[in-house]
Amino acid sequence: MTRKLITGNGAAAWGARLARAEYIPAFPITPQTEIIETLAQWIDEGQIDSRMTTLESEHSMITTAGAAATTGVRTFAATSSQGLLYGMEMIYTVAGWRAPFVLVNVSRALSAPVTLEPDHNDVLAARDSGFLQIHCATCQEVLDSVLLAYRLGEDEKVRLPVIVNLDGFYLSFTREPVEIPDDKKVDQFLPPYDPGETRFRAGDPISQGVIVLGGSQYSYFRYETHLASLNALEVFEEASKEFEELFGRSYRAVEEYRTEDAEVIFFMMGSFATKAKDAVDRLRSVGRKVGLLRPRLIRPFPIEAIISAVAGKKGIAVIDQNLSLGKGGILYTELASALYSMTDKPVLVSFIGGLGGRDITREEFYEMVAVTMKAIETGKAPPPRLLYSKEELMQMKGLQSIARVEQRKGRGKR
Amino acid sequence: MYRIRFHARGGQGIKTASRILGTAFFLEGYEVQDSPRYGAERRGAPIFAYVRASKKIINERGIINKPDLVIVTDDSLLLLPIAGVLLGVTERTVLLIATDETTEVWKKRLNLQGLVLSISTQAAVESHAGLPLLGVACVGAAAQLAGAISKSALEEAIHEQLQPLGKVIVEESLAAAMAAYDQMEPYARCTTEREDPSADSYESPHWIDLPFEDARTSAPYIHAAATTFNVKTGVWRTMRPVIDLKQCNRCALCHIYCPDGVISLDAKGYPQIDYQHCKGCLICLLQCPTHAIDAIPEHGQEGEIS
């Protein structure tokens, strides 16, 4: 085991390497990432024994990954943002095939307008597909989650593909110290994939593209896939326990940070949650009882773990780095529905922040606690709050005044 | 925690420089986070990178708003507000500039209260290609200023990061870094880890309720569109550099400094800008010693390009 500085992209590649991914279909052009570049180099240098095929789109890449997985080959793929959306038709389809493989997504905000930095609308567009979703907050977690994802997806009780998500820039290009696990131990944790009876062979062909009409059979297949996804909660628990025994790092479905006696907790996912940890530490040092709850698993959604973690808390500041246009924060909606049946529910306050990689400052975390405290006192949550300042709007107005000059010029010419 | 921010132009090797510094801290037993930040990857565009180093786990992420040390390897960026070099610079921030002007000039020009230090671009160790090795020299200087990095850790970090580029580059970079390390000895440990203010008192963010604005205002359109009819690559510029040849003394600095190589010299040695490929970075304007280069708004000018 060695500890070295690597990026989130590097960590994802290391995960695939240690998992001994045998087949890597890849769309090699933007928005593809250094994950594939790194793996391609290792293949070229003979450091890993994998086969890579380049495809003309993410749509084909995901089709190929699903098809390969049904033959029992351990398959790894990676994409980002618009690429994930381009392949969305097949995201739903391969999950229905019950083909387990790992797809790493580097989260970046969606067009329009075009941007480069992260938020979670890309990966949440795949929320209802049947893919399981593990969300990471550190580069170490990216590597470890790829290993856990194979265990999870390949388990007999699950057999579903898994997305491992990391934030663009904040993890993908950021180097942090990462422990590279010993490969023998990884082999012990992750033996070769054996699909058993469900293996597809060319000599014994079956069809995956089944058509069922009338709704009844369709309901059966879809609900079975749903039940398989729910099984992943228990499997994750077992796998993470074993992982901790072998590697000493604990990954629960929901990370609880200093929540024990907390009155107010932040609820959020992804790498910005470490910023919340920083704010929690600082607020704790001046006596505020705050904590952080971070769901790692978004699908399946660990409802019971969340309910037991929020029991007795007075208020929750839900921070959504996404926006369901016409509704609001997706995580807020998920949490609210999960807690609806609870008696003595904490007050939920909805914040939308970090869209397109917009920073969330330490002071904003402090302020979110203050707003939540006030909501606890009054028993009434304020309307959802976009983290956006007066200064930002002034800057926008300045840019718009330039645009108006261009607009007048343009109209005059035509 | 040390919070160090690098500013440079795309292509000057600042990502590598920040990684060398990060690696050196890591070798000294620090927790480290280093990352480059750029938009559309474009040679000559302002970019930055940052390094955090601490004895404890680092939970902060993203842009460093309150740096302990700011390193600028291209002094033209100091005059470019969009580069944000002075963001969060206070009297306790050390500013290290690769420049041939004196630090007094920069202190006065930018009205800086804190310590300003410089690395001479003229005196810098040159690579075999004849270019000054400023990025790695600044890393050497930063290592000394932080006081937490030994020469041997710096050497190992340079080996680790630059080995794939070959022996010659490693040796040149070592020479550049060590020279700067020695040069900064009088200022050893000038960069200190900042005590963060207590969470008890803080300035509330000035959040506002975003007002509705109709699509004429709030849809993200570019009105100066269809510029590919006029310019092969479409217009990247908001401002266009224009050379007044009457004022030009044919020093060729604009030709040398243009990061895209779009300023050529005619038979008489006068510079000519290829507006088909000029991206409007205005480095030429900043370099011109006779102020013969002006910047004019791009809009309304497209039609003049053949």
XYZ file of C-alpha atoms in Angstrom:
720
model
C 0.000 0.000 0.000
C 1.347 3.378 -0.985
C 0.029 6.851 -0.402
C 0.501 9.291 -3.247
C -0.865 12.518 -4.692
C -3.285 11.771 -7.490
C -6.294 13.492 -9.037
C -9.862 12.244 -8.876
C -9.463 11.170 -12.488
C -6.316 9.255 -11.547
C -8.124 7.684 -8.599
C -10.951 6.453 -10.856
C -8.395 4.920 -13.225
C -6.659 3.245 -10.289
C -10.005 1.837 -9.198
C -10.515 0.261 -12.620
C -6.942 -1.032 -12.603
C -7.165 -2.641 -9.180
C -10.592 -4.099 -10.008
C -8.853 -5.718 -12.980
C -11.391 -4.328 -15.425
C -10.957 -6.495 -18.497
C -12.806 -4.413 -21.027
C -12.986 -0.636 -21.407
C -15.205 0.748 -24.158
C -14.541 4.469 -24.524
C -15.736 7.497 -26.399
C -12.336 9.193 -26.671
C -13.271 12.807 -27.401
C -14.582 15.707 -25.272
C -16.222 15.500 -22.758
C -14.154 12.365 -22.083
C -11.660 12.719 -19.246
C -8.109 11.813 -18.248
C -9.527 8.619 -16.728
C -9.562 6.969 -20.142
C -6.272 8.623 -21.144
C -4.617 7.147 -18.061
C -6.004 3.660 -18.656
C -5.018 3.816 -22.345
C -1.464 4.660 -21.342
C -1.312 1.768 -18.877
C -2.587 -0.607 -21.543
C -0.007 0.750 -23.973
C 2.787 0.269 -21.453
C 1.608 -3.249 -20.645
C 0.898 -2.351 -17.034
C -2.653 -3.648 -17.190
C -4.166 -6.523 -19.087
C -7.294 -4.870 -20.464
C -8.786 -4.352 -23.866
C -9.951 -0.887 -24.903
C -12.254 -0.151 -27.807
C -12.966 3.380 -28.918
C -16.547 4.074 -29.942
C -18.088 6.898 -31.908
C -20.409 8.093 -29.122
C -21.401 7.616 -25.517
C -24.578 5.973 -26.783
C -22.510 3.217 -28.386
C -20.082 3.153 -25.482
C -22.812 2.375 -22.967
C -24.416 -0.183 -25.306
C -21.054 -1.897 -25.688
C -20.387 -1.803 -21.961
C -23.762 -3.385 -21.234
C -23.298 -6.048 -23.896
C -19.807 -6.912 -22.647
C -21.025 -7.122 -19.054
C -23.668 -9.695 -19.974
C -20.883 -12.005 -21.177
C -19.336 -11.946 -17.724
C -16.439 -9.687 -18.597
C -15.632 -7.071 -15.957
C -16.304 -3.801 -17.747
C -15.411 -0.212 -16.965
C -16.481 2.985 -18.701
C -16.287 6.692 -17.989
C -18.029 9.809 -19.196
C -18.988 13.291 -18.130
C -21.917 15.656 -18.266
C -23.257 16.053 -21.816
C -21.738 12.682 -22.671
C -23.873 10.967 -20.039
C -26.941 12.680 -21.470
C -26.031 11.675 -24.985
C -25.983 8.060 -23.851
C -29.160 8.373 -21.767
C -31.333 6.116 -23.936
C -28.912 3.259 -23.311
C -28.460 4.115 -19.625
C -32.049 3.035 -19.081
C -31.758 0.103 -21.483
C -28.629 -1.571 -20.098
C -29.971 -1.311 -16.555
C -32.967 -3.333 -17.794
C -30.545 -5.918 -19.145
C -29.331 -6.363 -15.531
C -25.785 -5.964 -16.833
C -23.402 -5.053 -14.000
C -20.531 -2.719 -14.858
C -19.107 0.505 -13.458
C -19.551 3.840 -15.184
C -17.657 6.753 -13.682
C -19.261 10.123 -14.296
C -17.345 13.358 -13.848
C -20.096 15.798 -12.959
C -20.219 19.043 -14.860
C -23.159 21.397 -15.241
C -25.356 21.033 -18.304
C -25.985 23.294 -21.271
C -27.471 25.839 -21.939
C -25.531 28.002 -21.336
C -22.372 25.928 -21.687
C -20.035 25.788 -18.725
C -17.209 23.575 -17.474
C -17.578 23.401 -13.732
C -19.635 20.989 -11.686
C -23.128 20.561 -10.458
C -25.242 17.438 -10.216
C -28.006 17.869 -12.779
C -26.133 15.603 -15.196
C -25.966 12.564 -12.921
C -29.393 13.168 -11.427
C -30.843 12.919 -14.929
C -29.909 9.224 -14.601
C -31.562 8.965 -11.193
C -34.555 6.880 -12.264
C -32.749 4.591 -14.717
C -31.974 1.577 -12.559
C -28.255 2.406 -12.344
C -27.114 2.555 -8.729
C -25.357 5.808 -7.812
C -22.429 6.317 -5.439
C -21.392 9.945 -4.880
C -17.860 10.797 -3.760
C -16.439 13.652 -1.716
C -12.696 12.920 -1.900
C -10.245 11.373 -4.351
C -9.706 8.459 -1.951
C -13.409 7.803 -1.971
C -13.409 7.735 -5.775
C -10.897 4.901 -5.883
C -12.547 2.947 -3.076
C -16.039 3.484 -4.501
C -15.097 1.934 -7.836
C -14.105 -1.243 -5.948
C -17.262 -1.170 -3.834
C -19.347 -0.513 -6.950
C -18.237 -3.755 -8.594
C -19.027 -5.730 -5.456
C -22.410 -4.077 -5.293
C -23.434 -4.347 -8.934
C -22.171 -7.906 -9.443
C -23.861 -9.310 -6.348
C -26.506 -11.934 -7.165
C -29.114 -10.013 -5.204
C -28.490 -6.894 -7.312
C -27.017 -7.386 -10.823
C -27.240 -3.778 -11.888
C -24.800 -1.259 -13.369
C -23.388 1.396 -11.031
C -22.473 5.039 -11.564
C -19.634 6.358 -9.421
C -19.828 10.143 -9.428
C -17.117 12.721 -8.825
C -17.194 16.490 -9.262
C -15.379 18.087 -12.181
C -12.398 20.288 -11.185
C -13.032 19.968 -7.421
C -12.051 16.293 -7.589
C -11.321 15.438 -11.209
C -8.368 17.852 -11.565
C -7.522 18.136 -7.886
C -4.641 16.124 -6.450
C -4.968 14.813 -2.920
C -3.142 12.111 -0.979
C -4.690 8.757 -1.876
C -3.814 5.340 -0.476
C -3.472 2.882 -3.311
C -4.660 -0.430 -1.859
C -2.584 -3.557 -2.139
C -3.690 -5.512 -5.214
C -3.698 -8.878 -3.437
C -6.113 -7.521 -0.870
C -8.273 -6.070 -3.624
C -8.364 -9.495 -5.296
C -9.574 -10.909 -2.006
C -12.282 -8.261 -1.742
C -13.225 -8.469 -5.387
C -12.906 -11.948 -6.900
C -13.480 -12.344 -10.656
C -17.056 -11.776 -11.758
C -19.060 -14.917 -12.323
C -22.515 -14.295 -13.806
C -23.363 -17.984 -13.547
C -26.588 -18.913 -15.289
C -27.119 -15.406 -16.678
C -23.941 -15.436 -18.764
C -24.456 -14.645 -22.442
C -22.554 -16.880 -24.866
C -22.429 -16.604 -28.621
C -22.711 -20.399 -28.793
C -25.867 -20.314 -26.688
C -27.557 -17.119 -27.769
C -30.299 -15.303 -25.884
C -31.961 -12.005 -26.653
C -31.682 -9.022 -24.336
C -33.879 -6.674 -26.334
C -37.145 -8.193 -25.243
C -40.519 -6.709 -26.189
C -43.429 -7.140 -23.779
C -46.834 -5.714 -24.541
C -49.888 -5.145 -22.415
C -48.198 -3.686 -19.357
C -48.423 -6.636 -17.035
C -45.146 -8.293 -17.932
C -43.534 -4.886 -18.189
C -44.633 -4.092 -14.633
C -43.072 -7.339 -13.451
C -39.686 -6.687 -15.049
C -39.492 -3.062 -13.987
C -40.522 -3.732 -10.412
C -38.058 -6.616 -10.138
C -35.331 -4.197 -11.177
C -36.537 -1.788 -8.504
C -36.395 -4.546 -5.880
C -32.874 -5.413 -6.997
C -31.885 -1.784 -6.515
C -33.350 -1.772 -3.002
C -31.384 -4.949 -2.200
C -28.244 -2.951 -2.817
C -28.711 -1.205 0.546
C -28.089 -4.416 2.436
C -25.333 -5.545 0.066
C -23.595 -2.193 0.421
C -23.675 -2.544 4.178
C -22.033 -5.998 4.010
C -19.489 -4.979 1.398
C -18.471 -1.826 3.228
C -17.980 -3.770 6.462
C -15.668 -6.170 4.687
C -13.935 -3.264 2.987
C -13.285 -1.653 6.353
C -11.833 -4.852 7.756
C -9.459 -5.180 4.824
C -8.509 -1.562 4.177
C -9.418 0.311 7.356
C -11.671 2.845 5.694
C -15.359 2.937 6.528
C -18.005 3.826 3.964
C -21.574 3.789 5.137
C -24.480 4.514 2.806
C -24.850 7.826 4.627
C -21.859 9.626 6.105
C -22.547 11.143 9.515
C -20.108 13.824 10.596
C -20.360 15.197 14.146
C -24.118 14.656 14.099
C -24.461 12.948 17.476
C -25.662 15.863 19.588
C -26.252 18.229 16.674
C -29.307 20.457 16.551
C -28.784 21.618 12.996
C -27.309 19.503 10.240
C -26.281 20.160 6.672
C -27.622 17.636 4.179
C -25.760 17.547 0.879
C -23.768 15.326 -1.471
C -20.514 15.455 -3.446
C -17.198 17.168 -2.847
C -18.674 20.444 -1.605
C -19.705 18.473 1.477
C -16.097 18.641 2.677
C -16.511 22.421 2.721
C -19.487 21.857 4.991
C -17.264 19.692 7.229
C -14.819 22.568 7.480
C -17.676 24.901 8.490
C -18.952 22.311 11.005
C -15.519 22.131 12.678
C -15.310 25.904 12.912
C -18.844 26.278 14.242
C -18.240 23.477 16.753
C -15.152 25.295 18.021
C -17.394 28.193 19.087
C -19.968 25.907 20.664
C -22.587 25.525 17.941
C -24.161 22.097 17.766
C -23.997 21.416 14.045
C -23.170 18.401 11.903
C -23.243 17.046 8.399
C -25.183 14.210 6.818
C -23.998 13.168 3.386
C -25.742 10.440 1.399
C -23.167 8.433 -0.555
C -25.797 6.234 -2.072
C -28.383 8.236 -3.976
C -29.818 5.136 -5.674
C -30.945 3.202 -3.835
C -31.866 6.041 -1.485
C -30.981 4.974 2.079
C -34.208 6.158 3.688
C -33.948 4.183 6.930
C -30.368 5.234 7.595
C -31.351 8.848 7.008
C -34.384 8.668 9.291
C -32.342 7.202 12.127
C -29.608 9.812 11.614
C -31.982 12.797 11.715
C -34.062 11.571 14.661
C -33.986 14.219 17.366
C -32.480 16.930 15.176
C -34.262 20.253 15.147
C -33.425 21.538 11.695
C -31.803 20.513 8.447
C -30.213 22.859 5.916
C -30.558 20.965 2.642
C -28.033 22.174 0.095
C -28.822 21.199 -3.480
C -26.089 21.558 -6.071
C -28.741 20.945 -8.698
C -32.052 22.423 -9.712
C -35.153 20.721 -11.004
C -36.443 23.624 -13.037
C -40.032 24.325 -12.087
C -39.747 22.440 -8.777
C -36.559 23.185 -6.839
C -33.787 21.189 -5.203
C -33.905 17.467 -5.979
C -32.229 16.348 -2.761
C -34.695 18.473 -0.789
C -37.588 16.732 -2.515
C -36.035 13.315 -1.875
C -35.421 14.070 1.777
C -38.833 15.617 2.369
C -40.580 12.547 0.977
C -38.356 10.242 3.035
C -39.170 12.069 6.279
C -42.872 12.631 5.647
C -44.009 9.696 7.757
C -41.760 10.659 10.675
C -43.240 12.091 13.849
C -41.346 15.076 15.314
C -39.809 15.919 11.963
C -36.995 18.428 11.863
C -37.606 21.682 9.992
C -36.216 21.498 6.450
C -34.773 24.602 4.833
C -33.939 24.431 1.136
C -30.815 26.075 -0.311
C -29.721 25.951 -3.941
C -25.980 26.528 -4.186
C -22.929 25.681 -6.218
C -24.702 25.620 -9.585
C -22.142 25.529 -12.386
C -19.384 25.239 -9.772
C -20.231 28.536 -8.072
C -18.332 28.600 -4.812
C -20.101 28.220 -1.473
C -18.166 30.298 1.025
C -17.555 29.500 4.668
C -19.659 32.514 5.651
C -22.546 31.158 3.589
C -22.433 27.904 5.533
C -22.552 29.926 8.774
C -25.479 31.916 7.438
C -27.371 28.774 6.416
C -27.110 27.596 10.023
C -28.402 30.987 11.227
C -31.359 30.835 8.814
C -32.144 27.264 9.889
C -31.933 28.213 13.579
C -34.445 30.973 12.934
C -36.747 28.518 11.141
C -36.549 26.244 14.209
C -37.481 29.121 16.503
C -40.440 30.248 14.444
C -41.431 26.749 13.382
C -41.704 27.976 9.813
C -39.245 27.364 6.981
C -38.475 30.294 4.675
C -38.880 29.870 0.887
C -36.044 28.115 -0.952
C -32.942 30.306 -1.138
C -30.600 30.538 -4.114
C -27.084 31.298 -2.908
C -26.568 34.396 -5.012
C -25.394 37.808 -3.853
C -26.150 41.409 -4.640
C -22.597 41.727 -5.987
C -23.122 38.840 -8.387
C -26.254 40.429 -9.791
C -24.440 43.742 -10.234
C -21.724 41.950 -12.182
C -24.408 40.313 -14.329
C -25.952 43.706 -15.036
C -22.560 44.982 -16.165
C -22.230 42.084 -18.619
C -25.774 42.622 -19.857
C -25.033 46.254 -20.617
C -22.167 45.098 -22.883
C -24.541 42.596 -24.513
C -27.075 45.336 -25.184
C -24.475 47.381 -27.046
C -23.716 44.336 -29.191
C -27.441 43.771 -29.703
C -27.972 47.317 -31.024
C -24.975 46.990 -33.342
C -26.194 43.624 -34.604
C -29.757 44.822 -35.264
C -28.491 47.912 -37.072
C -26.476 45.813 -39.495
C -29.269 43.426 -40.363
C -2.686 25.825 6.569
C -0.586 27.306 3.789
C -2.694 28.745 0.992
C -0.674 29.520 -2.117
C -2.029 30.775 -5.434
C -0.178 30.809 -8.768
C -1.110 33.075 -11.684
C 0.192 32.661 -15.199
C -0.836 32.427 -18.805
C -1.861 29.165 -20.425
C 1.241 27.428 -21.766
C 3.681 28.756 -19.169
C 3.719 25.515 -17.186
C 1.993 26.725 -14.052
C 0.049 23.498 -13.524
C 3.338 21.633 -13.412
C 4.851 24.275 -11.133
C 1.982 24.004 -8.655
C 2.299 20.218 -8.680
C 6.022 20.409 -7.928
C 5.292 22.619 -4.932
C 2.446 20.340 -3.816
C 4.653 17.276 -4.124
C 7.440 18.945 -2.131
C 5.039 19.760 0.716
C 3.729 16.174 0.592
C 7.272 14.793 0.843
C 7.726 16.951 3.949
C 4.794 15.200 5.598
C 2.041 17.671 4.794
C -1.490 16.936 3.678
C -1.785 18.584 0.279
C -4.374 19.666 -2.227
C -3.264 21.136 -5.546
C -5.307 21.987 -8.587
C -5.192 24.069 -11.750
C -8.145 26.188 -12.848
C -8.823 27.251 -16.377
C -11.693 27.910 -18.710
C -11.579 27.153 -22.413
C -8.014 25.921 -22.839
C -6.313 28.678 -24.745
C -2.651 29.530 -24.929
C -1.981 32.951 -23.453
C -5.238 33.125 -21.482
C -4.938 33.902 -17.774
C -5.062 30.761 -15.646
C -4.376 30.045 -12.028
C -3.505 27.123 -9.838
C -3.439 26.664 -6.117
C -1.756 24.638 -3.425
C -3.032 24.031 0.077
C -0.743 22.345 2.595
C -1.513 21.529 6.185
C -0.514 19.134 8.925
C -4.209 18.290 9.299
C -6.772 16.862 6.864
C -7.810 19.531 4.359
C -11.540 20.003 3.994
C -11.481 23.347 2.200
C -11.901 23.175 -1.569
C -11.843 25.362 -4.616
C -10.588 28.869 -5.118
C -8.314 30.338 -2.464
C -9.895 33.663 -1.576
C -7.439 34.641 1.137
C -3.957 33.597 0.018
C -0.798 33.635 2.145
C 1.387 33.760 -0.943
C 0.558 34.823 -4.492
C 2.967 33.930 -7.280
C 2.789 35.669 -10.652
C 5.015 34.377 -13.431
C 3.812 36.920 -15.988
C 3.731 40.495 -14.729
C 1.339 41.634 -17.476
C -1.393 39.832 -15.528
C -1.069 42.308 -12.674
C -2.589 44.965 -14.909
C -5.400 42.730 -16.116
C -8.331 42.919 -13.670
C -9.965 39.793 -15.109
C -6.942 37.715 -14.052
C -7.879 38.409 -10.408
C -4.270 38.308 -9.195
C -4.948 40.663 -6.311
C -8.107 38.868 -5.107
C -7.928 38.704 -1.322
C -4.393 40.099 -1.153
C -3.867 41.884 2.175
C -0.907 43.354 4.022
C -0.011 39.888 5.271
C 0.023 38.305 1.812
C 3.428 37.897 0.209
C 3.428 38.692 -3.515
C 6.158 37.096 -5.611
C 6.454 38.445 -9.154
C 8.648 37.345 -12.037
C 9.461 40.777 -13.418
C 12.245 43.052 -14.526
C 10.822 46.084 -12.795
C 11.651 46.828 -9.183
C 9.374 45.703 -6.385
C 9.018 49.375 -5.335
C 7.505 50.182 -8.725
C 4.937 47.397 -8.326
C 4.153 48.334 -4.725
C 3.464 51.890 -5.770
C 1.639 51.029 -8.961
C -0.713 48.596 -7.251
C -0.822 50.386 -3.896
C 0.291 47.246 -2.036
C 0.942 47.242 1.712
C 2.450 43.787 2.059
C 5.796 42.270 1.166
C 6.518 42.213 -2.577
C 9.398 40.109 -3.866
C 10.681 39.554 -7.363
C 12.507 37.045 -9.502
C 14.272 38.682 -12.409
C 13.247 37.267 -15.763
C 16.546 38.476 -17.235
C 18.656 36.747 -14.615
C 16.565 33.570 -14.524
C 18.109 30.265 -15.511
C 17.294 29.588 -19.130
C 16.220 26.327 -20.666
C 18.092 24.822 -23.594
C 15.387 26.433 -25.743
C 16.466 29.853 -24.476
C 13.342 30.483 -22.397
C 13.564 31.617 -18.769
C 12.444 28.857 -16.376
C 10.204 31.102 -14.312
C 7.578 28.648 -13.066
C 10.044 26.300 -11.448
C 12.114 29.232 -10.163
C 9.005 30.546 -8.408
C 8.490 27.093 -6.864
C 12.047 27.241 -5.493
C 11.355 30.695 -4.097
C 8.017 29.600 -2.602
C 9.670 26.621 -0.914
C 12.069 28.994 0.831
C 9.375 31.562 1.683
C 7.175 28.926 3.338
C 10.206 27.601 5.180
C 8.650 24.147 5.380
C 10.451 22.568 2.450
C 14.041 21.378 2.421
C 16.233 21.443 -0.649
C 16.203 17.676 -0.792
C 12.389 17.530 -0.837
C 12.323 20.176 -3.540
C 14.849 18.197 -5.559
C 12.879 14.979 -5.196
C 9.652 16.735 -6.208
C 11.267 18.132 -9.347
C 12.602 14.698 -10.250
C 9.223 13.098 -9.668
C 7.224 15.621 -11.685
C 9.612 16.300 -14.558
C 11.274 12.938 -15.124
C 9.013 12.069 -18.084
C 10.287 15.190 -19.845
C 13.879 13.998 -19.827
C 17.147 14.498 -18.012
C 18.027 17.867 -19.542
C 14.821 19.527 -18.381
C 15.173 18.029 -14.904
C 18.696 19.427 -14.568
C 17.817 22.863 -15.888
C 14.792 23.040 -13.622
C 16.817 21.982 -10.599
C 19.312 24.763 -11.321
C 16.535 27.348 -11.700
C 14.708 26.248 -8.544
C 17.825 26.079 -6.375
C 19.048 29.495 -7.528
C 15.713 31.050 -6.558
C 15.690 29.087 -3.274
C 19.055 30.603 -2.373
C 18.064 34.051 -3.585
C 15.090 34.086 -1.209
C 17.080 33.020 1.840
C 16.824 36.470 3.490
C 13.045 36.078 3.346
C 12.844 32.516 4.655
C 9.580 31.812 6.494
C 8.049 35.149 5.425
C 4.959 33.285 4.293
C 3.061 32.137 7.339
C 0.002 30.016 7.917
C -2.928 32.296 8.599
C -5.068 32.049 11.708
C -8.643 31.886 10.536
C -11.157 34.245 12.090
C -13.576 32.750 14.599
C -16.974 31.574 13.372
C -18.507 33.738 16.093
C -18.485 36.867 13.997
C -18.623 36.975 10.240
C -19.957 39.195 7.506
C -23.308 37.867 6.326
C -23.431 37.126 2.621
C -25.443 39.737 0.757
C -27.978 37.268 -0.601
C -30.782 38.658 -2.694
C -33.982 37.251 -4.144
C -33.229 36.997 -7.819
C -35.922 38.970 -9.666
C -37.716 37.577 -12.695
C -36.552 39.079 -15.988
C -38.142 38.123 -19.274
C -36.387 36.125 -21.978
C -35.249 39.234 -23.872
C -32.945 39.880 -20.934
C -32.475 36.517 -19.298
C -31.882 34.108 -22.213
C -28.170 33.516 -22.778
C -27.774 34.858 -26.308
C -24.685 36.243 -27.984
C -25.868 39.150 -30.074
C -22.607 39.675 -31.938
C -23.169 36.367 -33.687
C -22.266 34.881 -37.065
C -18.724 36.203 -36.862
C -17.437 33.076 -38.603
C -18.545 34.751 -41.838
C -15.862 37.333 -41.220
C -13.181 35.476 -39.315
C -12.211 31.872 -39.916
C -12.299 30.860 -36.262
C -15.075 33.245 -35.202
C -14.219 36.293 -33.143
C -12.736 35.565 -29.719
C -11.913 39.175 -29.019
C -13.901 41.793 -27.181
C -11.046 44.267 -27.755
C -8.846 44.383 -30.826
C -5.188 45.452 -30.754
C -4.342 48.019 -33.436
C -0.757 49.057 -34.200
C 0.053 52.661 -35.085
C 3.052 52.085 -37.336
C 4.083 55.742 -37.065
C 4.843 55.218 -33.381
C 6.377 51.761 -33.869
C 10.146 51.529 -33.384
C 10.326 48.014 -34.829
C 11.621 46.473 -31.576
C 9.603 43.307 -32.402
C 8.597 42.684 -28.777
C 4.962 42.219 -29.795
C 6.083 39.652 -32.357
C 8.100 37.804 -29.718
C 5.528 37.927 -26.936
C 2.416 37.037 -28.936
C 1.398 33.662 -27.454
C -0.320 32.644 -30.665
C 2.371 33.720 -33.097
C -0.061 35.857 -35.071
C 2.140 38.967 -35.231
C 4.574 38.676 -38.114
C 7.193 41.160 -39.287
C 7.074 42.551 -42.827
C 10.115 43.082 -45.045
C 10.912 46.349 -43.269
C 10.502 44.829 -39.806
C 7.093 46.334 -39.047
C 4.635 44.094 -37.182
C 1.441 42.900 -38.853
C -1.403 41.305 -36.890
C -3.265 38.346 -38.377
C -6.768 39.202 -37.187
C -8.061 35.861 -38.441
C -6.300 34.183 -35.549
C -5.636 36.935 -32.969
C -7.545 36.052 -29.791
C -7.395 39.518 -28.260
C -5.255 38.729 -25.208
C -3.579 42.165 -25.561
C -0.199 40.970 -24.348
C 1.249 42.915 -27.300
C -0.304 46.106 -26.009
C 1.169 45.589 -22.560
C 4.620 44.828 -23.942
C 4.871 47.695 -26.448
C 7.479 50.139 -25.079
C 6.402 53.043 -27.329
C 2.664 52.605 -26.669
C 2.101 52.191 -30.382
C -0.617 49.580 -29.792
C -4.137 50.604 -28.892
C -7.181 48.473 -28.065
C -10.473 49.270 -29.724
C -13.835 47.591 -29.136
C -14.301 44.631 -31.446
C -17.973 45.150 -32.225
C -18.669 46.894 -35.489
C -15.185 46.019 -36.730
C -15.832 42.580 -38.171
C -16.724 43.778 -41.611
C -13.319 45.288 -42.039
C -11.646 41.911 -41.968
C -11.238 40.365 -45.352
